[in-house]
Short mmCIF file of N, CA and C in Angstrom, two decimals:
data_model
loop_
_atom_site.label_atom_id
_atom_site.label_comp_id
_atom_site.label_asym_id
_atom_site.label_seq_id
_atom_site.Cartn_x
_atom_site.Cartn_y
_atom_site.Cartn_z
N MET I 24 44.71 148.48 3.37
CA MET I 24 43.64 147.54 3.64
C MET I 24 43.49 147.36 5.15
N ILE I 25 42.26 147.33 5.59
CA ILE I 25 41.99 147.11 7.01
C ILE I 25 41.63 145.64 7.20
N TYR I 26 42.36 145.01 8.09
CA TYR I 26 42.14 143.60 8.38
C TYR I 26 41.23 143.46 9.58
N PRO I 27 40.68 142.25 9.79
CA PRO I 27 39.82 142.05 10.97
C PRO I 27 40.62 142.25 12.26
N TRP I 28 39.92 142.68 13.28
CA TRP I 28 40.56 142.98 14.55
C TRP I 28 41.33 141.79 15.11
N HIS I 29 40.87 140.58 14.84
CA HIS I 29 41.52 139.41 15.43
C HIS I 29 42.88 139.13 14.80
N LEU I 30 43.13 139.63 13.58
CA LEU I 30 44.47 139.52 13.02
C LEU I 30 45.43 140.43 13.79
N TYR I 31 44.96 141.62 14.14
CA TYR I 31 45.77 142.53 14.94
C TYR I 31 45.99 141.97 16.34
N LEU I 32 44.97 141.30 16.86
CA LEU I 32 45.12 140.64 18.16
C LEU I 32 46.21 139.58 18.08
N MET I 33 46.21 138.79 17.01
CA MET I 33 47.24 137.77 16.84
C MET I 33 48.63 138.42 16.81
N GLY I 34 48.75 139.50 16.05
CA GLY I 34 50.03 140.20 15.99
C GLY I 34 50.47 140.67 17.36
N ALA I 35 49.54 141.24 18.13
CA ALA I 35 49.87 141.73 19.47
C ALA I 35 50.28 140.58 20.39
N ILE I 36 49.63 139.44 20.26
CA ILE I 36 49.98 138.27 21.09
C ILE I 36 51.41 137.84 20.81
N TYR I 37 51.80 137.76 19.53
CA TYR I 37 53.17 137.34 19.21
C TYR I 37 54.19 138.38 19.62
N ILE I 38 53.86 139.64 19.48
CA ILE I 38 54.78 140.69 19.94
C ILE I 38 54.97 140.59 21.45
N PHE I 39 53.87 140.44 22.18
CA PHE I 39 53.96 140.30 23.63
C PHE I 39 54.77 139.07 24.02
N ALA I 40 54.48 137.94 23.37
CA ALA I 40 55.20 136.70 23.68
C ALA I 40 56.70 136.87 23.40
N GLY I 41 57.03 137.55 22.31
CA GLY I 41 58.44 137.77 21.99
C GLY I 41 59.13 138.66 23.01
N ILE I 42 58.44 139.69 23.45
CA ILE I 42 59.01 140.59 24.48
C ILE I 42 59.27 139.83 25.77
N MET I 43 58.37 138.89 26.09
CA MET I 43 58.53 138.12 27.32
C MET I 43 59.81 137.28 27.31
N HIS I 44 60.31 136.93 26.13
CA HIS I 44 61.58 136.20 26.05
C HIS I 44 62.74 137.03 26.62
N PHE I 45 62.60 138.33 26.56
CA PHE I 45 63.64 139.22 27.08
C PHE I 45 63.39 139.61 28.54
N ILE I 46 62.13 139.70 28.93
CA ILE I 46 61.79 140.07 30.30
C ILE I 46 61.96 138.89 31.25
N LYS I 47 61.54 137.71 30.82
CA LYS I 47 61.59 136.49 31.65
C LYS I 47 62.32 135.36 30.92
N PRO I 48 63.58 135.54 30.54
CA PRO I 48 64.26 134.49 29.77
C PRO I 48 64.39 133.16 30.53
N LYS I 49 64.45 133.22 31.86
CA LYS I 49 64.60 131.98 32.64
C LYS I 49 63.43 131.03 32.43
N VAL I 50 62.23 131.58 32.24
CA VAL I 50 61.05 130.75 32.00
C VAL I 50 61.27 129.91 30.74
N TYR I 51 61.80 130.53 29.71
CA TYR I 51 62.01 129.85 28.43
C TYR I 51 63.24 128.95 28.49
N LEU I 52 64.24 129.36 29.23
CA LEU I 52 65.45 128.53 29.36
C LEU I 52 65.13 127.21 30.06
N ARG I 53 64.20 127.24 31.00
CA ARG I 53 63.83 126.02 31.74
C ARG I 53 63.21 124.97 30.84
N ILE I 54 62.58 125.38 29.76
CA ILE I 54 61.88 124.42 28.92
C ILE I 54 62.62 124.10 27.63
N MET I 55 63.83 124.61 27.49
CA MET I 55 64.62 124.32 26.29
C MET I 55 65.09 122.87 26.31
N PRO I 56 64.86 122.15 25.23
CA PRO I 56 65.35 120.76 25.18
C PRO I 56 66.86 120.71 25.36
N ARG I 57 67.31 119.78 26.17
CA ARG I 57 68.75 119.66 26.48
C ARG I 57 69.58 119.34 25.25
N TYR I 58 68.97 118.72 24.24
CA TYR I 58 69.74 118.34 23.06
C TYR I 58 70.01 119.52 22.12
N LEU I 59 69.40 120.67 22.38
CA LEU I 59 69.67 121.86 21.57
C LEU I 59 70.83 122.64 22.17
N PRO I 60 71.73 123.13 21.35
CA PRO I 60 72.84 123.94 21.87
C PRO I 60 72.42 125.40 22.02
N PHE I 61 73.25 126.18 22.68
CA PHE I 61 73.10 127.64 22.73
C PHE I 61 71.72 128.08 23.21
N HIS I 62 71.35 127.63 24.39
CA HIS I 62 70.00 127.90 24.89
C HIS I 62 69.66 129.38 24.95
N LYS I 63 70.50 130.17 25.57
CA LYS I 63 70.17 131.60 25.73
C LYS I 63 70.04 132.30 24.37
N PRO I 64 71.00 132.13 23.45
CA PRO I 64 70.82 132.77 22.14
C PRO I 64 69.56 132.29 21.41
N LEU I 65 69.21 131.01 21.56
CA LEU I 65 68.00 130.51 20.91
C LEU I 65 66.74 131.12 21.52
N VAL I 66 66.72 131.30 22.82
CA VAL I 66 65.57 131.94 23.47
C VAL I 66 65.44 133.37 22.98
N LEU I 67 66.55 134.10 22.93
CA LEU I 67 66.50 135.49 22.48
C LEU I 67 66.15 135.58 21.00
N LEU I 68 66.70 134.69 20.20
CA LEU I 68 66.40 134.68 18.76
C LEU I 68 64.93 134.37 18.51
N SER I 69 64.39 133.42 19.26
CA SER I 69 62.97 133.12 19.08
C SER I 69 62.10 134.30 19.52
N GLY I 70 62.55 135.03 20.53
CA GLY I 70 61.83 136.24 20.94
C GLY I 70 61.83 137.29 19.85
N VAL I 71 62.99 137.51 19.25
CA VAL I 71 63.09 138.46 18.14
C VAL I 71 62.19 138.01 16.99
N GLY I 72 62.22 136.71 16.70
CA GLY I 72 61.39 136.17 15.63
C GLY I 72 59.92 136.40 15.88
N GLU I 73 59.47 136.14 17.10
CA GLU I 73 58.06 136.35 17.42
C GLU I 73 57.66 137.82 17.28
N ILE I 74 58.53 138.70 17.73
CA ILE I 74 58.25 140.14 17.62
C ILE I 74 58.15 140.55 16.15
N LEU I 75 59.13 140.16 15.34
CA LEU I 75 59.13 140.54 13.93
C LEU I 75 57.94 139.94 13.17
N LEU I 76 57.63 138.68 13.45
CA LEU I 76 56.50 138.05 12.78
C LEU I 76 55.18 138.71 13.20
N GLY I 77 55.07 139.05 14.47
CA GLY I 77 53.87 139.75 14.94
C GLY I 77 53.71 141.11 14.27
N ILE I 78 54.79 141.86 14.17
CA ILE I 78 54.74 143.16 13.50
C ILE I 78 54.40 142.97 12.02
N GLY I 79 54.96 141.94 11.41
CA GLY I 79 54.73 141.69 10.00
C GLY I 79 53.27 141.45 9.66
N LEU I 80 52.47 141.01 10.62
CA LEU I 80 51.04 140.78 10.38
C LEU I 80 50.28 142.08 10.13
N PHE I 81 50.85 143.21 10.54
CA PHE I 81 50.15 144.48 10.43
C PHE I 81 50.25 145.13 9.05
N PHE I 82 51.08 144.59 8.17
CA PHE I 82 51.33 145.23 6.88
C PHE I 82 51.01 144.28 5.73
N LYS I 83 50.31 144.80 4.74
CA LYS I 83 49.88 144.01 3.59
C LYS I 83 51.08 143.33 2.92
N GLU I 84 52.20 144.04 2.81
CA GLU I 84 53.37 143.53 2.11
C GLU I 84 54.04 142.35 2.82
N THR I 85 53.87 142.27 4.12
CA THR I 85 54.57 141.24 4.89
C THR I 85 53.64 140.25 5.57
N LYS I 86 52.33 140.45 5.44
CA LYS I 86 51.37 139.61 6.17
C LYS I 86 51.53 138.13 5.84
N ASN I 87 51.52 137.79 4.56
CA ASN I 87 51.58 136.37 4.20
C ASN I 87 52.91 135.74 4.59
N LEU I 88 54.01 136.46 4.41
CA LEU I 88 55.31 135.95 4.82
C LEU I 88 55.32 135.71 6.34
N SER I 89 54.74 136.63 7.08
CA SER I 89 54.68 136.46 8.54
C SER I 89 53.81 135.26 8.92
N ILE I 90 52.72 135.06 8.19
CA ILE I 90 51.86 133.90 8.48
C ILE I 90 52.63 132.60 8.27
N TYR I 91 53.32 132.50 7.14
CA TYR I 91 54.12 131.29 6.91
C TYR I 91 55.21 131.14 7.97
N GLY I 92 55.80 132.25 8.37
CA GLY I 92 56.82 132.21 9.42
C GLY I 92 56.25 131.76 10.75
N ILE I 93 55.07 132.24 11.08
CA ILE I 93 54.42 131.84 12.34
C ILE I 93 54.09 130.35 12.33
N ILE I 94 53.56 129.87 11.22
CA ILE I 94 53.24 128.44 11.13
C ILE I 94 54.51 127.60 11.27
N ALA I 95 55.58 128.00 10.61
CA ALA I 95 56.85 127.28 10.72
C ALA I 95 57.39 127.34 12.15
N MET I 96 57.33 128.51 12.76
CA MET I 96 57.82 128.68 14.12
C MET I 96 57.03 127.79 15.08
N LEU I 97 55.72 127.78 14.94
CA LEU I 97 54.90 126.94 15.81
C LEU I 97 55.20 125.46 15.61
N ALA I 98 55.50 125.06 14.38
CA ALA I 98 55.87 123.67 14.11
C ALA I 98 57.18 123.33 14.81
N VAL I 99 58.14 124.23 14.76
CA VAL I 99 59.42 124.01 15.44
C VAL I 99 59.22 123.97 16.96
N PHE I 100 58.34 124.84 17.46
CA PHE I 100 58.09 124.88 18.90
C PHE I 100 57.44 123.60 19.42
N LEU I 101 56.88 122.79 18.51
CA LEU I 101 56.34 121.50 18.93
C LEU I 101 57.43 120.65 19.59
N LEU I 102 58.68 120.83 19.15
CA LEU I 102 59.80 120.11 19.78
C LEU I 102 59.84 120.38 21.27
N VAL I 103 59.63 121.63 21.65
CA VAL I 103 59.65 122.01 23.07
C VAL I 103 58.48 121.34 23.79
N HIS I 104 57.31 121.35 23.17
CA HIS I 104 56.14 120.76 23.82
C HIS I 104 56.32 119.26 24.04
N PHE I 105 56.85 118.58 23.05
CA PHE I 105 57.11 117.14 23.22
C PHE I 105 58.22 116.89 24.24
N TYR I 106 59.24 117.74 24.24
CA TYR I 106 60.31 117.61 25.23
C TYR I 106 59.75 117.76 26.64
N MET I 107 58.84 118.70 26.83
CA MET I 107 58.28 118.93 28.16
C MET I 107 57.50 117.72 28.66
N LEU I 108 57.02 116.89 27.75
CA LEU I 108 56.31 115.66 28.12
C LEU I 108 57.27 114.52 28.48
N SER I 109 58.55 114.71 28.22
CA SER I 109 59.51 113.61 28.34
C SER I 109 59.90 113.26 29.78
N SER I 110 59.79 114.21 30.71
CA SER I 110 60.16 113.91 32.09
C SER I 110 59.57 114.95 33.03
N GLU I 111 59.60 114.62 34.30
CA GLU I 111 59.10 115.52 35.34
C GLU I 111 59.89 116.83 35.34
N LYS I 112 61.21 116.72 35.24
CA LYS I 112 62.06 117.92 35.24
C LYS I 112 61.78 118.80 34.03
N ALA I 113 61.62 118.18 32.87
CA ALA I 113 61.38 118.94 31.63
C ALA I 113 60.01 119.60 31.64
N SER I 114 59.08 119.12 32.45
CA SER I 114 57.72 119.65 32.45
C SER I 114 57.61 121.04 33.07
N ALA I 115 58.66 121.50 33.71
CA ALA I 115 58.69 122.82 34.37
C ALA I 115 57.56 122.95 35.39
N GLY I 116 57.17 121.81 35.99
CA GLY I 116 56.17 121.84 37.04
C GLY I 116 54.73 121.88 36.55
N LEU I 117 54.53 121.86 35.24
CA LEU I 117 53.17 121.87 34.70
C LEU I 117 52.58 120.46 34.75
N PRO I 118 51.30 120.35 35.04
CA PRO I 118 50.68 119.02 35.07
C PRO I 118 50.62 118.42 33.66
N LYS I 119 50.65 117.11 33.61
CA LYS I 119 50.67 116.41 32.32
C LYS I 119 49.46 116.77 31.45
N TRP I 120 48.28 116.92 32.07
CA TRP I 120 47.09 117.27 31.28
C TRP I 120 47.26 118.61 30.57
N ALA I 121 47.92 119.57 31.24
CA ALA I 121 48.14 120.89 30.63
C ALA I 121 49.13 120.78 29.48
N LEU I 122 50.15 119.95 29.67
CA LEU I 122 51.13 119.76 28.60
C LEU I 122 50.49 119.08 27.39
N LEU I 123 49.61 118.13 27.64
CA LEU I 123 48.92 117.45 26.53
C LEU I 123 47.96 118.41 25.83
N LEU I 124 47.32 119.26 26.58
CA LEU I 124 46.39 120.24 26.01
C LEU I 124 47.11 121.23 25.09
N ARG I 125 48.37 121.50 25.39
CA ARG I 125 49.13 122.46 24.58
C ARG I 125 49.33 121.96 23.15
N LEU I 126 49.35 120.66 22.95
CA LEU I 126 49.59 120.13 21.59
C LEU I 126 48.46 120.51 20.63
N PRO I 127 47.19 120.22 20.94
CA PRO I 127 46.15 120.66 20.00
C PRO I 127 46.04 122.18 19.91
N ILE I 128 46.35 122.87 21.00
CA ILE I 128 46.34 124.34 20.95
C ILE I 128 47.36 124.84 19.94
N GLN I 129 48.52 124.20 19.90
CA GLN I 129 49.57 124.59 18.94
C GLN I 129 49.05 124.45 17.51
N PHE I 130 48.35 123.36 17.24
CA PHE I 130 47.79 123.17 15.89
C PHE I 130 46.65 124.16 15.62
N ALA I 131 45.88 124.50 16.64
CA ALA I 131 44.83 125.50 16.48
C ALA I 131 45.44 126.87 16.16
N LEU I 132 46.56 127.19 16.79
CA LEU I 132 47.25 128.45 16.49
C LEU I 132 47.76 128.47 15.05
N MET I 133 48.25 127.33 14.58
CA MET I 133 48.69 127.24 13.19
C MET I 133 47.51 127.48 12.25
N TYR I 134 46.38 126.85 12.55
CA TYR I 134 45.19 127.02 11.72
C TYR I 134 44.70 128.47 11.76
N TRP I 135 44.73 129.08 12.94
CA TRP I 135 44.33 130.48 13.09
C TRP I 135 45.16 131.36 12.16
N ALA I 136 46.46 131.15 12.14
CA ALA I 136 47.32 131.93 11.25
C ALA I 136 47.00 131.63 9.78
N PHE I 137 46.83 130.36 9.46
CA PHE I 137 46.57 129.94 8.09
C PHE I 137 45.31 130.58 7.52
N MET I 138 44.31 130.79 8.35
CA MET I 138 43.04 131.38 7.93
C MET I 138 43.21 132.75 7.26
N TYR I 139 44.24 133.48 7.63
CA TYR I 139 44.42 134.84 7.13
C TYR I 139 45.15 134.90 5.79
N LEU I 140 45.58 133.78 5.27
CA LEU I 140 46.25 133.79 3.97
C LEU I 140 45.31 134.23 2.85
N LYS I 141 44.02 133.98 3.01
CA LYS I 141 43.09 134.32 1.94
C LYS I 141 42.68 135.78 1.95
N LEU I 142 43.03 136.52 2.97
CA LEU I 142 42.66 137.95 3.03
C LEU I 142 43.57 138.78 2.17
#
């Protein structure tokens, strides 16, 4: 089955984002909530997860599982977004308006993934 191009775009975005966890781990380490243990393994694990979920979108057998995984992952990542709003240091230098904008974007990404369940 051939899916719409934007589903493949979504897969590519998650694969790219996952790869960036390995290329630039310090970026992700800076925004890890202090209350979570094992920061480096969690950054690398989330990178692997994003890569696998992105690849899973390309195959009929794994598409829906990947969509549910992406939605769950984005829900968990909300913890990071709220943590970044908690203090100047946690914000990683991003302005408050940008951090606030990320919250509805996160829900839009969840909805974007959810849309493909019916295909």
